[in-house]
Coordinates of C-alpha atoms and ligand atoms in Angstrom, one line a residue:
X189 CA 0.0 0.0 0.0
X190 CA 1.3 3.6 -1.0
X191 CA 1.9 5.8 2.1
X192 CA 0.3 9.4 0.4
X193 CA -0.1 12.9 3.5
X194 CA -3.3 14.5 3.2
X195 CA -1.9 18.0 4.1
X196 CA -0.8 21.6 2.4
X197 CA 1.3 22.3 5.0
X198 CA 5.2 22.4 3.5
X199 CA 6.9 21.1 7.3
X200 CA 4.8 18.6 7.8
X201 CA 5.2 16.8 3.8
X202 CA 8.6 17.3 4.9
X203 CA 9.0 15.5 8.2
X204 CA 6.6 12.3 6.3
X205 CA 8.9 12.9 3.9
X206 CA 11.6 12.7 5.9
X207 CA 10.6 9.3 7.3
X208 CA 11.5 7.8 4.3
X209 CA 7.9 6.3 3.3
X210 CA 6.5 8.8 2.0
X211 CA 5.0 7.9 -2.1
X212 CA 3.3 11.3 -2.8
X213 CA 1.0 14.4 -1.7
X214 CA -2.9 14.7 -1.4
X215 CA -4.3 18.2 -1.2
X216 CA -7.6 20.3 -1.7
X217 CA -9.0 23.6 -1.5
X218 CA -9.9 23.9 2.5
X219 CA -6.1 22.2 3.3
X220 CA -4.3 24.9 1.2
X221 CA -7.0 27.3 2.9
X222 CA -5.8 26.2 6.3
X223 CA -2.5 27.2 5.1
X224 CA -3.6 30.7 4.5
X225 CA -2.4 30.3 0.5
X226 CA -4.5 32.7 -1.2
X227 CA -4.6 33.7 -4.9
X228 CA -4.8 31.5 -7.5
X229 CA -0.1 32.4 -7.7
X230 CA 0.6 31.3 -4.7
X231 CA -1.6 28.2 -5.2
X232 CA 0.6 27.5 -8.0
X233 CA 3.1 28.3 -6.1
X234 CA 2.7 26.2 -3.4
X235 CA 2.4 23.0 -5.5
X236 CA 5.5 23.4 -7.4
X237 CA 7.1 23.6 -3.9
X238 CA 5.2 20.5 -2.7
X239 CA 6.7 18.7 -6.0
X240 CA 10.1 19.9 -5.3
X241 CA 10.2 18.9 -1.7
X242 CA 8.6 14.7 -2.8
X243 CA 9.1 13.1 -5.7
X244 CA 6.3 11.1 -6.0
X245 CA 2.8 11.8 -7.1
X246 CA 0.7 15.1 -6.3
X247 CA -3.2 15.6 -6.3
X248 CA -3.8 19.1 -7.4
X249 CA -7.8 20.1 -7.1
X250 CA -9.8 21.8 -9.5
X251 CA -12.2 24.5 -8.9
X252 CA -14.1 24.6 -11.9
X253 CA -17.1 22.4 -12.0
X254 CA -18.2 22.3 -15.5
X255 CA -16.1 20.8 -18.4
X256 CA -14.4 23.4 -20.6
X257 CA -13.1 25.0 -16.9
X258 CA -12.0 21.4 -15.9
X259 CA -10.3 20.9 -18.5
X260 CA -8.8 24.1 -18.9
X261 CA -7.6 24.2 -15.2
X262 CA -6.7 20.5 -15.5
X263 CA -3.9 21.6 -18.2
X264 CA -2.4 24.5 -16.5
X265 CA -2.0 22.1 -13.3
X266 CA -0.8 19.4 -15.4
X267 CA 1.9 21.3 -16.7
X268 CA 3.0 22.7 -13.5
X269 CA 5.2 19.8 -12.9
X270 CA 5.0 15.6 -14.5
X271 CA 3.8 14.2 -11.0
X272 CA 0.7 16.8 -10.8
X273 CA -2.2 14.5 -10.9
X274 CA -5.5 16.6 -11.7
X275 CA -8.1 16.2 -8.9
X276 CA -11.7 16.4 -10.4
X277 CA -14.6 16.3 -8.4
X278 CA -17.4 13.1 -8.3
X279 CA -20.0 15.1 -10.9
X280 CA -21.1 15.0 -14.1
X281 CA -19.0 16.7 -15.9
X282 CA -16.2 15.8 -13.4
X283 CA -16.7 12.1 -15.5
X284 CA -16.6 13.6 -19.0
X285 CA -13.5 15.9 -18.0
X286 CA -12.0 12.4 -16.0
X287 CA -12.3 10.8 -19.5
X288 CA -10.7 13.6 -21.4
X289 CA -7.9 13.7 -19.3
X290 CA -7.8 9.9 -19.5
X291 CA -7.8 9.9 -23.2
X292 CA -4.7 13.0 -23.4
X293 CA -2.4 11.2 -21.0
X294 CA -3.0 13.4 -18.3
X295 CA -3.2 11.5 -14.9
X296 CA -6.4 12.3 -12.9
X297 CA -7.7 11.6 -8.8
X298 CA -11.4 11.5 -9.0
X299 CA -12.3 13.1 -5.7
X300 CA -15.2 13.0 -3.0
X301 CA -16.5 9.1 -3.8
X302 CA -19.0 7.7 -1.4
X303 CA -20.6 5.3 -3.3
X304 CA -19.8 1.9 -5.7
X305 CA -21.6 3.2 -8.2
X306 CA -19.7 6.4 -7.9
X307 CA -16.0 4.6 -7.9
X308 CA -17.3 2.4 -11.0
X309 CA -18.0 5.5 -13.0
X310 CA -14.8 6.9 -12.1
X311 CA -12.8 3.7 -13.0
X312 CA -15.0 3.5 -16.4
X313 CA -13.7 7.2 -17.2
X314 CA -10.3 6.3 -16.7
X315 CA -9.7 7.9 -13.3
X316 CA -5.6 6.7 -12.2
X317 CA -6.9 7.3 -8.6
X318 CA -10.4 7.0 -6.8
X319 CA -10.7 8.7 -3.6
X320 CA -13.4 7.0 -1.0
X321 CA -13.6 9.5 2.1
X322 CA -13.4 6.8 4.6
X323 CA -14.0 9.5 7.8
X324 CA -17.0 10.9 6.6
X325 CA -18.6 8.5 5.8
X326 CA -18.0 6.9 10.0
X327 CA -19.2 10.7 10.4
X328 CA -22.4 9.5 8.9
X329 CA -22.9 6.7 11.1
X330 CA -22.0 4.5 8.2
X331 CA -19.0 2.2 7.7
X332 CA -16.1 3.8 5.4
X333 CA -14.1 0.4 5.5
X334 CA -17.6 -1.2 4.1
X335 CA -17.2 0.8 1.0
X336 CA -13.2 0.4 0.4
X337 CA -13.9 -3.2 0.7
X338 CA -16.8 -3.4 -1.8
X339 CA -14.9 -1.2 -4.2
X340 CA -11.7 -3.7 -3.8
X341 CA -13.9 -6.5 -5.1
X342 CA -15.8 -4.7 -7.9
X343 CA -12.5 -3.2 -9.1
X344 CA -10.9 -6.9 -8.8
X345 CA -13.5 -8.7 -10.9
X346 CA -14.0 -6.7 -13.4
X347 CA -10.0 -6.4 -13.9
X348 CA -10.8 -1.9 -13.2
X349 CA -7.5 -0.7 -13.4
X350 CA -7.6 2.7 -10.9
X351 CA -6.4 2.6 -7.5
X352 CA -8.4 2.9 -4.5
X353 CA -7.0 5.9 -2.5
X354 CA -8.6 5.9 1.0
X355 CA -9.0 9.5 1.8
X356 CA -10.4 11.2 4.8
X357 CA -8.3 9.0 6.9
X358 CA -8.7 9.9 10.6
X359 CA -6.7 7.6 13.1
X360 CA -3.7 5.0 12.1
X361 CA -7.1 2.4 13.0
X362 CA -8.4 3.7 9.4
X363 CA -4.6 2.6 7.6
X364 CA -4.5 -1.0 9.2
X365 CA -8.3 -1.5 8.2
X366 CA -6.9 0.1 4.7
X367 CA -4.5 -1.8 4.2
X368 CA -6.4 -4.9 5.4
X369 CA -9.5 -4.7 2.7
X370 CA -6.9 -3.8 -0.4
X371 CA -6.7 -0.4 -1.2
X372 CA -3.8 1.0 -2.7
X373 CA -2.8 4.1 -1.1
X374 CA -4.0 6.0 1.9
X375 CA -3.9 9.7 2.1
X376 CA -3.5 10.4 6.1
X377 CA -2.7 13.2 8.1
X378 CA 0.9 13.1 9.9
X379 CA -1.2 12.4 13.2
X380 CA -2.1 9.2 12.1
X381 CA 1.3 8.5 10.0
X382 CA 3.4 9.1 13.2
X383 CA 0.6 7.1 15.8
X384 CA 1.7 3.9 14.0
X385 CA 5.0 4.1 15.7
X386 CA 3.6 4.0 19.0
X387 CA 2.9 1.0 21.3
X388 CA 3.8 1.5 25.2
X389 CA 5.2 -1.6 25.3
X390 CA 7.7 -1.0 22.5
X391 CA 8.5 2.3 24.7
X392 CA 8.9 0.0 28.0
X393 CA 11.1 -2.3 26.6
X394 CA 13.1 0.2 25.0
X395 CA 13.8 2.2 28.1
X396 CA 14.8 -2.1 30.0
X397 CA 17.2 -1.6 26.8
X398 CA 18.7 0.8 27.5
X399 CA 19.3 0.8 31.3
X400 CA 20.7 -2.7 31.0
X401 CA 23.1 -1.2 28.0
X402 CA 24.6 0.7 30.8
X403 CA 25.6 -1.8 33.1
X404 CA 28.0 -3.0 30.0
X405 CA 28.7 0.1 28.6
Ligands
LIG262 O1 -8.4 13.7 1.4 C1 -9.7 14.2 1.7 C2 -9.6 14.7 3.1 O2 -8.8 15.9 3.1 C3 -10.8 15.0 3.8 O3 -10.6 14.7 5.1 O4 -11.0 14.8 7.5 O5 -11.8 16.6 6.0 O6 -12.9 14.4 6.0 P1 -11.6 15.2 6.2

């Protein structure tokens, strides 16, 4: 499963990064707002300095929701650097744009799936990446997991060829259960990337380690 971190923010891509697992960059309008990037310059900005900091692939969002503006904003991001990967929203025209893109080589993460008929659609247009948002969906009272799993299976008999990128990933619970049912990648905050680490035990036993290191040392 591809390790992908959900965030806009430059020091935290860099610390996952860092870490050595790191296999690219998912961001969208309200993560690069969080970050206080403003103007559509310093959006532009900001990815080429997400791509320059991890080389590995990097879901820029479009904002435009009917074709000829998908498309059009889809090229200029495209061209901002070869592992942009346009990010098209889960609408009708979002499809037709997916399939355009699919068709001019232009890699494409179809965005804001909560369904299996949504995710089929998406695969059928072409779509490299399709983005279940795990979280909300558990926000509904539903089961995200449910979905990836059902999606894993459709994709697996009828030989689909997009990957399933688990997205609205809340707690490193969400990445074992991803990476239990299949999908591909998960897209997480550094939270739930660094709360894999942790286990008391591995802490206690560390810290017996150590002190009995001393007695030798
Ligand atoms: O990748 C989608 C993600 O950013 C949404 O996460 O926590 O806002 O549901 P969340």
């Amino acid at each position: 499963m591809k390790f992908f971190i959900d965030t806009a923010n430059l020091a935290q891509i860099k610390e996952a990064n860092d870490l050595g697992i790191l296999d690219g960059v998912t961001t969208n309008p309200s993560l690069m707002a969080k970050e206080g990037i403003q103007g559509k310059d310093a959006v532009m900005k900001h990815y080429v300095d997400i791509c320059n900091l991890v080389d590995g692939d990097i879901s820029a969002e479009v904002i435009a929701t009917d074709f000829d503006g998908i498309v059009a904003e889809g090229k200029v991001l495209a061209a901002l650097h070869k592992n942009i990967i346009v990010k098209v929203p889960m609408i009708k025209d979002g499809i037709k744009a997916i399939k355009y893109f699919t068709d001019n080589g232009i890699k494409t993460n179809c965005t804001l799936i909560f369904s299996a008929g949504q995710a089929i659609l998406a695969a059928k247009a072409g779509a490299t990446y399709v983005s279940p948002f795990l979280g909300r969906i558990d926000d509904m009272g539903m089961d995200g997991i449910d979905l990836i799993q059902q999606i894993r299976h459709i994709y697996d008999i009828q030989g689909f060829q997009s990957e399933i990128l688990a997205a609205s990933i809340r707690n490193p619970l969400h990445i074992i259960k991803c990476a239990e049912v299949g999908a591909d990648v998960c897209t997480c905050p550094l939270d739930s990337i660094l709360g894999l680490l942790k286990h008391p035990l591995t802490d206690i036993g560390l810290a017996k380690f150590l002190d009995d290191a001393k007695k030798f040392a």
